[in-house]
GROMACS .gro file of C-alpha atoms in nm:
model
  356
    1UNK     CA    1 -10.601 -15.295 -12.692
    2UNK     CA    2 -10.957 -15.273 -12.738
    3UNK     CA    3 -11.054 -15.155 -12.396
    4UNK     CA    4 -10.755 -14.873 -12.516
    5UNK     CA    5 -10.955 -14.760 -12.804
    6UNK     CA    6 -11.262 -14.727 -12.660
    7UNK     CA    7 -11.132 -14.516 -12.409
    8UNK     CA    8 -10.957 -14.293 -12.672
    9UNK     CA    9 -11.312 -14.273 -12.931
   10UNK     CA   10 -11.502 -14.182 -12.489
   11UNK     CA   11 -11.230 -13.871 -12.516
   12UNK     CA   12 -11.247 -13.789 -12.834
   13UNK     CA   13 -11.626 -13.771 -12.785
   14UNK     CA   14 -11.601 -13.513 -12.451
   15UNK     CA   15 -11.381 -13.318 -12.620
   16UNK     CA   16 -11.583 -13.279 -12.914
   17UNK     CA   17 -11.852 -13.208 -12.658
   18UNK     CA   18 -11.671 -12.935 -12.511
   19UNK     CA   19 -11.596 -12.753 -12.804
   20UNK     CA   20 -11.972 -12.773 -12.933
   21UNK     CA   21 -12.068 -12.609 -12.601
   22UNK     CA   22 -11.788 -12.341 -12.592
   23UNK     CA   23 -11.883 -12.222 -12.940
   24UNK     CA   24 -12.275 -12.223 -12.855
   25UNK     CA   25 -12.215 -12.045 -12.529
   26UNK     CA   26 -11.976 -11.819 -12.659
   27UNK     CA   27 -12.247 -11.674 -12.893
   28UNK     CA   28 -12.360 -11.551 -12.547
   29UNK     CA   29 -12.090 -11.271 -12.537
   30UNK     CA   30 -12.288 -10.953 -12.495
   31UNK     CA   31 -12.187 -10.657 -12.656
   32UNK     CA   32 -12.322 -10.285 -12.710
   33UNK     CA   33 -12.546 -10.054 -12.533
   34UNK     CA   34 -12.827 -10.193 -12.691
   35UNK     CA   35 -12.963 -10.410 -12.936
   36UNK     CA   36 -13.056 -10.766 -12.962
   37UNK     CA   37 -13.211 -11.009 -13.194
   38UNK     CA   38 -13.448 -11.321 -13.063
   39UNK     CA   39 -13.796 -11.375 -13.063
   40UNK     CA   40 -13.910 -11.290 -12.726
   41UNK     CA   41 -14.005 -11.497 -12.465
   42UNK     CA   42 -14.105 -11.253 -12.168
   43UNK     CA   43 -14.491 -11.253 -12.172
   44UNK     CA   44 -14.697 -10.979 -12.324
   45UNK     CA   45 -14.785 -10.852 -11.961
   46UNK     CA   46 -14.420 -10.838 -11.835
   47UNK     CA   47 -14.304 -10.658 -12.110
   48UNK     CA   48 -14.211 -10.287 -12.040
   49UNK     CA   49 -14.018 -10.028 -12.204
   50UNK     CA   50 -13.878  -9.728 -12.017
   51UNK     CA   51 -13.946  -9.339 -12.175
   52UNK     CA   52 -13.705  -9.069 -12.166
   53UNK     CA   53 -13.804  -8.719 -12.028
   54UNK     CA   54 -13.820  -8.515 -12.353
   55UNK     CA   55 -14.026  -8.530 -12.643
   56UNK     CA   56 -13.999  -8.353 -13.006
   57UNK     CA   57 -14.210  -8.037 -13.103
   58UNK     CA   58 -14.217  -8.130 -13.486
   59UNK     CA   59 -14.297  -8.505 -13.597
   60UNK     CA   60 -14.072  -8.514 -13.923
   61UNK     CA   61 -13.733  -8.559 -13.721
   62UNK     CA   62 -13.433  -8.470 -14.024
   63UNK     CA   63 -13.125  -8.678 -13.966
   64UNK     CA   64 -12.776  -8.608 -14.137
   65UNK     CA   65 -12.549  -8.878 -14.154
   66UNK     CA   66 -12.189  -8.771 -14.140
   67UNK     CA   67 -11.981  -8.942 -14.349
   68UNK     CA   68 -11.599  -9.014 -14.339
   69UNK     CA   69 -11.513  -9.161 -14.689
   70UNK     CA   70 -11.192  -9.052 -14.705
   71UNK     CA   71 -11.087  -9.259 -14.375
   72UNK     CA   72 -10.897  -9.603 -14.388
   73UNK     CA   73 -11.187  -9.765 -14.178
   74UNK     CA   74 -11.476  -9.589 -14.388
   75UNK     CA   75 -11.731  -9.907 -14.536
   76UNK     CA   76 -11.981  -9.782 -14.792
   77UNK     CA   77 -12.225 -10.053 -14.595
   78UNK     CA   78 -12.281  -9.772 -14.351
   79UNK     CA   79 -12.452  -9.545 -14.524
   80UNK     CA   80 -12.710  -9.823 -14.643
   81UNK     CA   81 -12.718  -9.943 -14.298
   82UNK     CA   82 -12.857  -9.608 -14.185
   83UNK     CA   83 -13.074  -9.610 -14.478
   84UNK     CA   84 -13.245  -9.943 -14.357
   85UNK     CA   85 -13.265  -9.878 -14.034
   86UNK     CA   86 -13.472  -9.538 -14.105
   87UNK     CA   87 -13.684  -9.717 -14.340
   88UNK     CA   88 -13.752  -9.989 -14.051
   89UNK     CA   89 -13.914  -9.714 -13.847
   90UNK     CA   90 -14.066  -9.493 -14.108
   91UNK     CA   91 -14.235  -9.830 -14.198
   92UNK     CA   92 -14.353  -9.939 -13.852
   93UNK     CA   93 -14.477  -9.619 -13.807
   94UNK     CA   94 -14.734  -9.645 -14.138
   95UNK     CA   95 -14.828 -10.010 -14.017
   96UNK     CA   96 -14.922  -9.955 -13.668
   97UNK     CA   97 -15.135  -9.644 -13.760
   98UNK     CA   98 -15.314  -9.876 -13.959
   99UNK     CA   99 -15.374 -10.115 -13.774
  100UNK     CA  100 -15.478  -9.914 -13.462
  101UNK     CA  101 -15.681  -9.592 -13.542
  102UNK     CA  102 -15.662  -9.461 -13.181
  103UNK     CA  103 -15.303  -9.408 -13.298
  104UNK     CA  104 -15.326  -9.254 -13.609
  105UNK     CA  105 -15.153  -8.987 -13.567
  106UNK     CA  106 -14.820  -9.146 -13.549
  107UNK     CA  107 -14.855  -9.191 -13.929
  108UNK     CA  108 -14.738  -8.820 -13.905
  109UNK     CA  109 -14.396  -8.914 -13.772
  110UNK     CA  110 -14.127  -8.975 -13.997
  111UNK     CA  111 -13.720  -8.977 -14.021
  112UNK     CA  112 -13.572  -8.777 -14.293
  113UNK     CA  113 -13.203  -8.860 -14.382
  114UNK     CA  114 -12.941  -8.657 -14.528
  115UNK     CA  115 -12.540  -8.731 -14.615
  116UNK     CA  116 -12.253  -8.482 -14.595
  117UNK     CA  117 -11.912  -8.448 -14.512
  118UNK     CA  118 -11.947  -8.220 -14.254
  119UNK     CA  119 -12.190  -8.175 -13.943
  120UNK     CA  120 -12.409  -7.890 -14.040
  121UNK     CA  121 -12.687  -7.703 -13.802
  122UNK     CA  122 -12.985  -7.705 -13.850
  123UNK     CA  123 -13.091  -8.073 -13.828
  124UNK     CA  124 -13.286  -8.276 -13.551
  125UNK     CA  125 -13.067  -8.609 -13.520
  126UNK     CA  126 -12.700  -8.619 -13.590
  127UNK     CA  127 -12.533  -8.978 -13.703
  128UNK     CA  128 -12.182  -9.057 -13.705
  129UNK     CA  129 -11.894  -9.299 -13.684
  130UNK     CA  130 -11.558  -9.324 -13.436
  131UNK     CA  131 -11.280  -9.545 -13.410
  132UNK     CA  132 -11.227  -9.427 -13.016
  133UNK     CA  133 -11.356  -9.625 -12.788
  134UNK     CA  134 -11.775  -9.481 -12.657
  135UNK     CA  135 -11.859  -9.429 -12.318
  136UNK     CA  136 -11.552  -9.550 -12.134
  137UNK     CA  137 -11.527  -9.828 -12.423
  138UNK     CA  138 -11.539 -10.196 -12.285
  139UNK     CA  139 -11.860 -10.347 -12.480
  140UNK     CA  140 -12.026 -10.029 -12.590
  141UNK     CA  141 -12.061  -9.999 -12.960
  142UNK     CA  142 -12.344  -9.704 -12.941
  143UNK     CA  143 -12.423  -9.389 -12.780
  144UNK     CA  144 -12.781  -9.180 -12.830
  145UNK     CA  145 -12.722  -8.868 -12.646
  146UNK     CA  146 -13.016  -8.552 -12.649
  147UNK     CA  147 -13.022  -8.207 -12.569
  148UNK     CA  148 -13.326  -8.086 -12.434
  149UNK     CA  149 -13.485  -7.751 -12.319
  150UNK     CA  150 -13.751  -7.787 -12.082
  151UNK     CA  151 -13.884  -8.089 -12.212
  152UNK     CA  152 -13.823  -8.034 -12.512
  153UNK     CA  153 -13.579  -8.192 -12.734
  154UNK     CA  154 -13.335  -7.947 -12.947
  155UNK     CA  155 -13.097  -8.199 -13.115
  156UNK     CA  156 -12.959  -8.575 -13.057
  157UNK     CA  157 -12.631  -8.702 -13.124
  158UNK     CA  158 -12.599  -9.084 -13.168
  159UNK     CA  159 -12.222  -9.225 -13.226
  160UNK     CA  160 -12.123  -9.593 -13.379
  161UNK     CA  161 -11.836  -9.763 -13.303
  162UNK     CA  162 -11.653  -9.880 -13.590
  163UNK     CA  163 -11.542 -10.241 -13.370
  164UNK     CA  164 -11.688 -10.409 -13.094
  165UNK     CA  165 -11.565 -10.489 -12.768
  166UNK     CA  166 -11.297 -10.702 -12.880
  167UNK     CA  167 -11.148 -10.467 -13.170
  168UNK     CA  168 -11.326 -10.651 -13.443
  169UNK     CA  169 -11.493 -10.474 -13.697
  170UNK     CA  170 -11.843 -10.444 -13.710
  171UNK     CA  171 -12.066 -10.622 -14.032
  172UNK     CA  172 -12.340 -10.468 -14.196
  173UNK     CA  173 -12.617 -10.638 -13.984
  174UNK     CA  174 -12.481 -10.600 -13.673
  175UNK     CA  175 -12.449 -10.201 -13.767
  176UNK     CA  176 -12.755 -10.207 -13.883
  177UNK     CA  177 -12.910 -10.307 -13.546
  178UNK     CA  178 -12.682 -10.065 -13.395
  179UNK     CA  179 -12.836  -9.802 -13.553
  180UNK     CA  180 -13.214  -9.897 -13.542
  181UNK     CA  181 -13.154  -9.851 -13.123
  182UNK     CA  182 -12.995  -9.539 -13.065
  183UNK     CA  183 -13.217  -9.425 -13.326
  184UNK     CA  184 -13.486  -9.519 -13.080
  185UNK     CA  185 -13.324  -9.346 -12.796
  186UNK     CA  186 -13.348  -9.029 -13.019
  187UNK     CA  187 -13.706  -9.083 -13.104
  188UNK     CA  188 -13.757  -9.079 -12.688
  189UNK     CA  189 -13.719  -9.452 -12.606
  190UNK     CA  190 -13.531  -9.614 -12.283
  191UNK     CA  191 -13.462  -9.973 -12.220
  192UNK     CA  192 -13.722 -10.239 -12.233
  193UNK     CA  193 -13.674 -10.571 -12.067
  194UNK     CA  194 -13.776 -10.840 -12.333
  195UNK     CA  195 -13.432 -10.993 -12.463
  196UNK     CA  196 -13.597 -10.994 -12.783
  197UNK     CA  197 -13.692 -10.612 -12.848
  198UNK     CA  198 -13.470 -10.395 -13.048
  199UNK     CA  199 -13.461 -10.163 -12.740
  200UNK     CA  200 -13.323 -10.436 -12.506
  201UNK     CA  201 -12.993 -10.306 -12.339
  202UNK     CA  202 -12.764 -10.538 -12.519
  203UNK     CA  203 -12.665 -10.754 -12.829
  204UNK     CA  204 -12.569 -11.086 -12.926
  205UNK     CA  205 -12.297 -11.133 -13.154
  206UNK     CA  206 -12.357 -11.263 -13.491
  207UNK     CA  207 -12.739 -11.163 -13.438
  208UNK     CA  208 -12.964 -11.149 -13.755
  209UNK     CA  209 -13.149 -10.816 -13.880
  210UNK     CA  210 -13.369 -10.699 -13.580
  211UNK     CA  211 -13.719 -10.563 -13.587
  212UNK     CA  212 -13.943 -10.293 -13.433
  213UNK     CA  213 -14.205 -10.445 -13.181
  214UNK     CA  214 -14.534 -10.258 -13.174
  215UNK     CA  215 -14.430 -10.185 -12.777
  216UNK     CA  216 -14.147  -9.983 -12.944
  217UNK     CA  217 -14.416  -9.794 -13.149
  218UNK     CA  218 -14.622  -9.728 -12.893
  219UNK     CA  219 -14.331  -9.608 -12.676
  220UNK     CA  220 -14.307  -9.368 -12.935
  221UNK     CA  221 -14.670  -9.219 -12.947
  222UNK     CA  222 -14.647  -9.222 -12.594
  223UNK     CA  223 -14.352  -8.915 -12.650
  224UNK     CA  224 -14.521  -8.790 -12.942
  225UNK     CA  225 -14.862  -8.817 -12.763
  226UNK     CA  226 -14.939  -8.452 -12.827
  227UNK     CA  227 -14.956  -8.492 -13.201
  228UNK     CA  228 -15.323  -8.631 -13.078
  229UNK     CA  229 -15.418  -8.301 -13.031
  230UNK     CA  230 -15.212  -8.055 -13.166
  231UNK     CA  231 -15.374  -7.790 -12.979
  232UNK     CA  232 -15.249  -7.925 -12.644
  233UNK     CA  233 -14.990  -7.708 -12.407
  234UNK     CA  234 -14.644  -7.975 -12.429
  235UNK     CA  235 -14.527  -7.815 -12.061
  236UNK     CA  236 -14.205  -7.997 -11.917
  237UNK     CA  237 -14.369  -8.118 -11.650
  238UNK     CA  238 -14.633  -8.296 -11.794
  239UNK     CA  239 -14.535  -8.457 -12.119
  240UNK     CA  240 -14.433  -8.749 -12.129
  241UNK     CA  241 -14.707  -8.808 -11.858
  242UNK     CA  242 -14.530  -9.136 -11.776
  243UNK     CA  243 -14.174  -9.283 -11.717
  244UNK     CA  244 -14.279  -9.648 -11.885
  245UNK     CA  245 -14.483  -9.817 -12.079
  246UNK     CA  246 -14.631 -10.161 -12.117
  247UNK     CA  247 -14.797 -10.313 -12.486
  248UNK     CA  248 -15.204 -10.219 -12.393
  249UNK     CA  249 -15.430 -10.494 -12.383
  250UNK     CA  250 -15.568 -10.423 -12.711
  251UNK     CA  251 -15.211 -10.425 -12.891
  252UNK     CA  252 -15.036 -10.773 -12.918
  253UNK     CA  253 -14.713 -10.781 -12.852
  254UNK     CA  254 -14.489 -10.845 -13.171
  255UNK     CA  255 -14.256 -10.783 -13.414
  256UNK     CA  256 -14.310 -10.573 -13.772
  257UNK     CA  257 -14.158 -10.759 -14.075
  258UNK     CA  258 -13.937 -10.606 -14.235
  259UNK     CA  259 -13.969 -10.525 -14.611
  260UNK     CA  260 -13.686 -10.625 -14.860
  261UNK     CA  261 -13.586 -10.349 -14.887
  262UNK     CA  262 -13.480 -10.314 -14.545
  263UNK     CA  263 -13.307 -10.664 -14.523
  264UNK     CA  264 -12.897 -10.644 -14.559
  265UNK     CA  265 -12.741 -10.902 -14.720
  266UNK     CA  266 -12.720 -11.219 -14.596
  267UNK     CA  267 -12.323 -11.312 -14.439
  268UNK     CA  268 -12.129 -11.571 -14.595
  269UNK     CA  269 -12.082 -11.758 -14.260
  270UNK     CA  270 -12.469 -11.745 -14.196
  271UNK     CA  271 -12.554 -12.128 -14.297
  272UNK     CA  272 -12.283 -12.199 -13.967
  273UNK     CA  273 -12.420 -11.953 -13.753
  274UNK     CA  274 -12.790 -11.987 -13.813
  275UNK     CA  275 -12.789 -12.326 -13.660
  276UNK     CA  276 -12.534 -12.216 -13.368
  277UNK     CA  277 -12.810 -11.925 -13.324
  278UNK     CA  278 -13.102 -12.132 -13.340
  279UNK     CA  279 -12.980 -12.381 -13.062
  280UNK     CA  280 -12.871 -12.079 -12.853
  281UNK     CA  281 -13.249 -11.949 -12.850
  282UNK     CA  282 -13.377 -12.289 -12.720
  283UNK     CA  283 -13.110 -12.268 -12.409
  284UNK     CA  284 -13.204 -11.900 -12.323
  285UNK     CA  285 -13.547 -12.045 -12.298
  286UNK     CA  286 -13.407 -12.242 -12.008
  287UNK     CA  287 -13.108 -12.108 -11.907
  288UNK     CA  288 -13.034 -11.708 -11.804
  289UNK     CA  289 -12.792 -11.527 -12.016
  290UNK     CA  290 -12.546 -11.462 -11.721
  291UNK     CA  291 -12.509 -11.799 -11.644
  292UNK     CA  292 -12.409 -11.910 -12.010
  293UNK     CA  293 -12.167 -11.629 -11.981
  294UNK     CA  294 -12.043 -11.859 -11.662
  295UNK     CA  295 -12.047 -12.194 -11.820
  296UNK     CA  296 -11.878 -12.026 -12.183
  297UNK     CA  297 -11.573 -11.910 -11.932
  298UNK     CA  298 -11.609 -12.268 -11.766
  299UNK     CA  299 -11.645 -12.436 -12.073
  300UNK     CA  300 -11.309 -12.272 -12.257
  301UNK     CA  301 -11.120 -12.326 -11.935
  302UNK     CA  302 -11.152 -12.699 -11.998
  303UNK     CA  303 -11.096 -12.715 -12.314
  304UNK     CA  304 -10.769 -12.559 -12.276
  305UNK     CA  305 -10.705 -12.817 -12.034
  306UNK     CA  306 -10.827 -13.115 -12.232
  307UNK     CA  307 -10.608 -13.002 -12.547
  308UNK     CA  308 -10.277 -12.968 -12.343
  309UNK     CA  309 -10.348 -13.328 -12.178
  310UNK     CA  310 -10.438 -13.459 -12.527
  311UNK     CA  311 -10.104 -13.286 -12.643
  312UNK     CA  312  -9.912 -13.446 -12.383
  313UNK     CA  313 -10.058 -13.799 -12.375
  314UNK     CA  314 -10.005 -13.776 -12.782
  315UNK     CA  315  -9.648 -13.716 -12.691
  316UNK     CA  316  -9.568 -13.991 -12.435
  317UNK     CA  317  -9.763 -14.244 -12.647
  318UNK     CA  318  -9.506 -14.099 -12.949
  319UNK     CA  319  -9.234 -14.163 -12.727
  320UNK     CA  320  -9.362 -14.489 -12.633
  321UNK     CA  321  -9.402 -14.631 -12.990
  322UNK     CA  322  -9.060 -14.557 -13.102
  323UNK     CA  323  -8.907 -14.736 -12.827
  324UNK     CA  324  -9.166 -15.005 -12.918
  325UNK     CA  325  -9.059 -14.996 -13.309
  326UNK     CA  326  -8.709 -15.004 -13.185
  327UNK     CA  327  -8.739 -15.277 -12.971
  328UNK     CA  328  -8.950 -15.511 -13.213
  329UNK     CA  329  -8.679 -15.440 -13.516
  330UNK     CA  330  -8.402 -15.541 -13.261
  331UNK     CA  331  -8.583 -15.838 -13.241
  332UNK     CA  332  -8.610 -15.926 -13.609
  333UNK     CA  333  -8.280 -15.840 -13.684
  334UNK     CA  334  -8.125 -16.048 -13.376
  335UNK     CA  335  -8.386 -16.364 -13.460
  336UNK     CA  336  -8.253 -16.309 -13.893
  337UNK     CA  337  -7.943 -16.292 -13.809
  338UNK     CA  338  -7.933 -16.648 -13.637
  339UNK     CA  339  -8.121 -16.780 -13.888
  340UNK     CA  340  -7.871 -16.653 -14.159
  341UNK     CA  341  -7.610 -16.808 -13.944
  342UNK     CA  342  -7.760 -17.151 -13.872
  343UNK     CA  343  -7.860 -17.149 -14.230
  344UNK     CA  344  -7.476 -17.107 -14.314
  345UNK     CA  345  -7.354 -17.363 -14.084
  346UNK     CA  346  -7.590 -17.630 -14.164
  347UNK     CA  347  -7.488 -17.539 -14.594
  348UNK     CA  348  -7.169 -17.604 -14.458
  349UNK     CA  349  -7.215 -17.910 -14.298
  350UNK     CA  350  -7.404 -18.078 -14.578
  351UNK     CA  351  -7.145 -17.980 -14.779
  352UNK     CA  352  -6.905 -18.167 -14.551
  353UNK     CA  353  -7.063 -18.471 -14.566
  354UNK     CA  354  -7.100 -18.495 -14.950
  355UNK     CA  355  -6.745 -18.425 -15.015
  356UNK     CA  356  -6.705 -18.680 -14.749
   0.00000   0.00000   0.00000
């Protein structure tokens, strides 16, 4: 019996195990074209950030966000998520011209936002939302897409997917990293390779609000690099002079804070899945992303297992105890019912004798 129930609390224990590790690794699921939200671990010197081959000819970029309130799927958080994720930039953009005077003429750069109903001309970056899958669909939840002439960029379209990957809806923070990427594509950015950077080429689920790194900025004034000298030919074939950047040796690599302003609201289910986040960061210190992917798939393979063995055993051991209960009443009612009887004879008897 006791060897029984130690064996039972062992299992109990494993399986609790197992789920534990399924929902950490399944906070691995990537989804997106491109934003995550960790500190990063890469080292400053490793760190690189691809540039597209276009820049702007104006540094005050006007965006119009197209807006669908009249849809079933429409969420007024999108419009503030676009508003925050602007603000993140236009911010970054003040603070690193501060700090760095050999760049201060990115202080000159700025996104402009407007809302309407309707896609009108005459503006630099277009926002908007679809319910149709982006890109082929699968795991894509953005899409930054530029015209250019010669080098120069004439407009840029970015689309949001209203749900992810797996046909769930998107939250504010999650569209507000959304945003704060494909915004970067428009502003000239590619893919860097630090999981942590806003411009990495794919999310986490449940991530918290991202920041700009100062690699990002600098990615930027890289594009923008003729605002230096305003006087200076932008030819097609020369600007951007390069194809990607690393942070330069005088400019740390990290992130900008991000003002109050610019910080959605917190979800309900955060105080579950700040921990769950927290312990996922310490394992992708150790541990590549792909492989998690691996042991999540692993890991939810046997716990399917586990809970139809569990269901099983919990059956037979059902089964088992009624035949048990059965067996043990049989018992007492067979051992009652000859001490009822004996009872009765030996009354009888006594009786017997007295009258006797």
């Amino acid at each position: 019996m006791c060897s029984y129930q130690v064996k039972r609390e062992m299992e109990n224990k494993v399986f609790g195990a197992f789920l534990i590790l399924l929902i950490v690794t399944s906070s691995a699921i990537v989804v997106g074209d491109g934003f995550r939200m960790v500190n990063a671990q890469t080292p400053q010197n490793d760190v690189t950030l691809d540039i597209q081959k276009f820049t702007w000819e104006q540094p005050t970029l006007k965006v119009i966000v197209i807006t669908e309130e009249n849809s079933s799927w429409w969420q007024p958080y999108y419009v503030d998520s676009v508003l925050r994720a602007v603000g993140i930039w236009n911010d970054a953009f003040q603070v690193f011209a501060a700090n760095h005077s050999e760049f201060e003429y990115v202080k000159g750069l700025s996104l402009v936002p407007t809302f309407s109903d309707d896609a009108h001309s005459g503006f630099d970056i277009y926002v908007s939302w679809t319910t149709e899958p982006i890109n082929g669909g699968g795991d894509n939840v953005g899409l930054s897409a530029t015209y250019s002439i010669s080098g120069i960029a004439v407009n840029s379209s970015v689309s949001l997917a209203v749900n992810n990957g797996f046909g769930i809806a998107l939250d504010e923070v999650e569209m507000q990293n959304v945003v704060l990427h494909e915004l970067g594509h428009s502003l000239g950015l590619g893919h860097c390779n630090s999981l942590g950077d806003i411009m990495y080429p794919s999310s986490l689920l449940g991530s918290p609000a991202q920041g700009i790194s100062t690699l990002d900025v600098f990615g930027v004034a890289t594009v923008c690099g003729w605002l230096a000298n305003s006087s200076e030919e932008m030819p097609s074939d020369k600007w951007p002079k390069v194809s990607s950047v690393g942070s330069p040796s005088d400019v740390a690599y990290e992130f900008f804070p991000l003002s109050s302003a610019n910080v959605p609201p917190l979800s309900v289910l955060e105080p579950i899945v700040g921990p769950v986040r927290f312990v996922f960061k310490v394992i992708l210190k150790f541990v590549p992303l792909e492989l998690l992917v691996i042991i999540a798939a692993a890991v939810a393979v046997l716990a399917v297992v586990s809970l139809v063995y569990r269901k099983r055993e919990k059956g037979t051991l059902f089964a088992h105890s009624r035949g048990c209960r059965f067996f043990f009443c049989h018992r007492f009612f067979f051992a009652q019912s000859i001490e009822y009887t004996c009872a009765g004879f030996y009354k009888s008897r006594q009786t017997d004798e007295v009258s006797g």
